[in-house]
GROMACS .gro file of C-alpha atoms in nm:
model
   89
    1UNK     CA    1   5.338   3.330  -5.425
    2UNK     CA    2   4.967   3.296  -5.492
    3UNK     CA    3   4.967   3.634  -5.665
    4UNK     CA    4   5.245   3.520  -5.901
    5UNK     CA    5   5.058   3.195  -5.974
    6UNK     CA    6   4.730   3.366  -6.060
    7UNK     CA    7   4.907   3.605  -6.297
    8UNK     CA    8   5.113   3.319  -6.438
    9UNK     CA    9   4.808   3.111  -6.527
   10UNK     CA   10   4.659   3.396  -6.731
   11UNK     CA   11   4.984   3.495  -6.900
   12UNK     CA   12   5.063   3.429  -7.262
   13UNK     CA   13   5.353   3.192  -7.344
   14UNK     CA   14   5.572   3.493  -7.433
   15UNK     CA   15   5.492   3.659  -7.098
   16UNK     CA   16   5.569   3.335  -6.911
   17UNK     CA   17   5.902   3.302  -7.093
   18UNK     CA   18   5.995   3.664  -7.015
   19UNK     CA   19   5.909   3.622  -6.646
   20UNK     CA   20   6.101   3.293  -6.624
   21UNK     CA   21   6.410   3.456  -6.780
   22UNK     CA   22   6.378   3.742  -6.532
   23UNK     CA   23   6.374   3.492  -6.242
   24UNK     CA   24   6.685   3.313  -6.369
   25UNK     CA   25   6.873   3.639  -6.426
   26UNK     CA   26   6.787   3.761  -6.076
   27UNK     CA   27   6.937   3.437  -5.940
   28UNK     CA   28   7.264   3.494  -6.127
   29UNK     CA   29   7.209   3.293  -6.445
   30UNK     CA   30   7.209   3.379  -6.815
   31UNK     CA   31   6.970   3.152  -7.010
   32UNK     CA   32   7.145   2.977  -7.300
   33UNK     CA   33   6.834   2.858  -7.484
   34UNK     CA   34   6.472   2.960  -7.515
   35UNK     CA   35   6.242   2.888  -7.221
   36UNK     CA   36   6.156   2.515  -7.226
   37UNK     CA   37   5.790   2.594  -7.155
   38UNK     CA   38   5.759   2.440  -6.809
   39UNK     CA   39   5.891   2.572  -6.478
   40UNK     CA   40   5.997   2.225  -6.361
   41UNK     CA   41   6.201   2.145  -6.670
   42UNK     CA   42   6.579   2.198  -6.650
   43UNK     CA   43   6.688   2.503  -6.848
   44UNK     CA   44   7.049   2.536  -6.970
   45UNK     CA   45   7.195   2.853  -6.824
   46UNK     CA   46   7.539   2.995  -6.756
   47UNK     CA   47   7.636   3.121  -6.412
   48UNK     CA   48   7.712   3.493  -6.441
   49UNK     CA   49   7.980   3.461  -6.170
   50UNK     CA   50   8.191   3.169  -6.289
   51UNK     CA   51   8.054   3.090  -6.637
   52UNK     CA   52   7.969   2.729  -6.552
   53UNK     CA   53   7.681   2.582  -6.749
   54UNK     CA   54   7.409   2.466  -6.512
   55UNK     CA   55   7.059   2.324  -6.559
   56UNK     CA   56   6.840   2.496  -6.299
   57UNK     CA   57   6.464   2.482  -6.302
   58UNK     CA   58   6.257   2.797  -6.258
   59UNK     CA   59   6.070   2.625  -5.975
   60UNK     CA   60   6.394   2.535  -5.797
   61UNK     CA   61   6.531   2.886  -5.830
   62UNK     CA   62   6.206   3.040  -5.704
   63UNK     CA   63   6.206   2.805  -5.403
   64UNK     CA   64   6.576   2.882  -5.342
   65UNK     CA   65   6.671   2.519  -5.398
   66UNK     CA   66   6.951   2.614  -5.632
   67UNK     CA   67   7.278   2.494  -5.478
   68UNK     CA   68   7.519   2.676  -5.708
   69UNK     CA   69   7.722   2.941  -5.528
   70UNK     CA   70   7.602   3.297  -5.575
   71UNK     CA   71   7.838   3.591  -5.505
   72UNK     CA   72   7.668   3.681  -5.177
   73UNK     CA   73   7.661   3.320  -5.051
   74UNK     CA   74   7.956   3.119  -4.917
   75UNK     CA   75   7.981   2.761  -5.048
   76UNK     CA   76   7.755   2.520  -4.852
   77UNK     CA   77   8.049   2.351  -4.672
   78UNK     CA   78   8.201   2.682  -4.570
   79UNK     CA   79   7.866   2.807  -4.437
   80UNK     CA   80   7.829   2.494  -4.220
   81UNK     CA   81   8.179   2.540  -4.071
   82UNK     CA   82   8.111   2.904  -3.987
   83UNK     CA   83   7.793   2.814  -3.798
   84UNK     CA   84   7.955   2.547  -3.579
   85UNK     CA   85   7.998   2.648  -3.215
   86UNK     CA   86   8.349   2.656  -3.073
   87UNK     CA   87   8.511   2.800  -3.384
   88UNK     CA   88   8.817   3.017  -3.381
   89UNK     CA   89   8.779   3.341  -3.196
   0.00000   0.00000   0.00000
């Protein structure tokens, strides 16, 4: 993470916006507006799986705090049930 921060601090606003969009796309979002300019500011984006408009932050996505379901992740409630001991089997 430190490496990303050091490059981020020296980057131009256009480079920061491009990197932020790359981060959102990798998490399964399509930005709906231009980069708001700060990583902690909510950014309107559409989920590429279901089309729902969400307002993730770049910081939250980078720290994997985004709670919206991604294709490779089961919903949070379903994941908790699968991990409980004594399940069917």
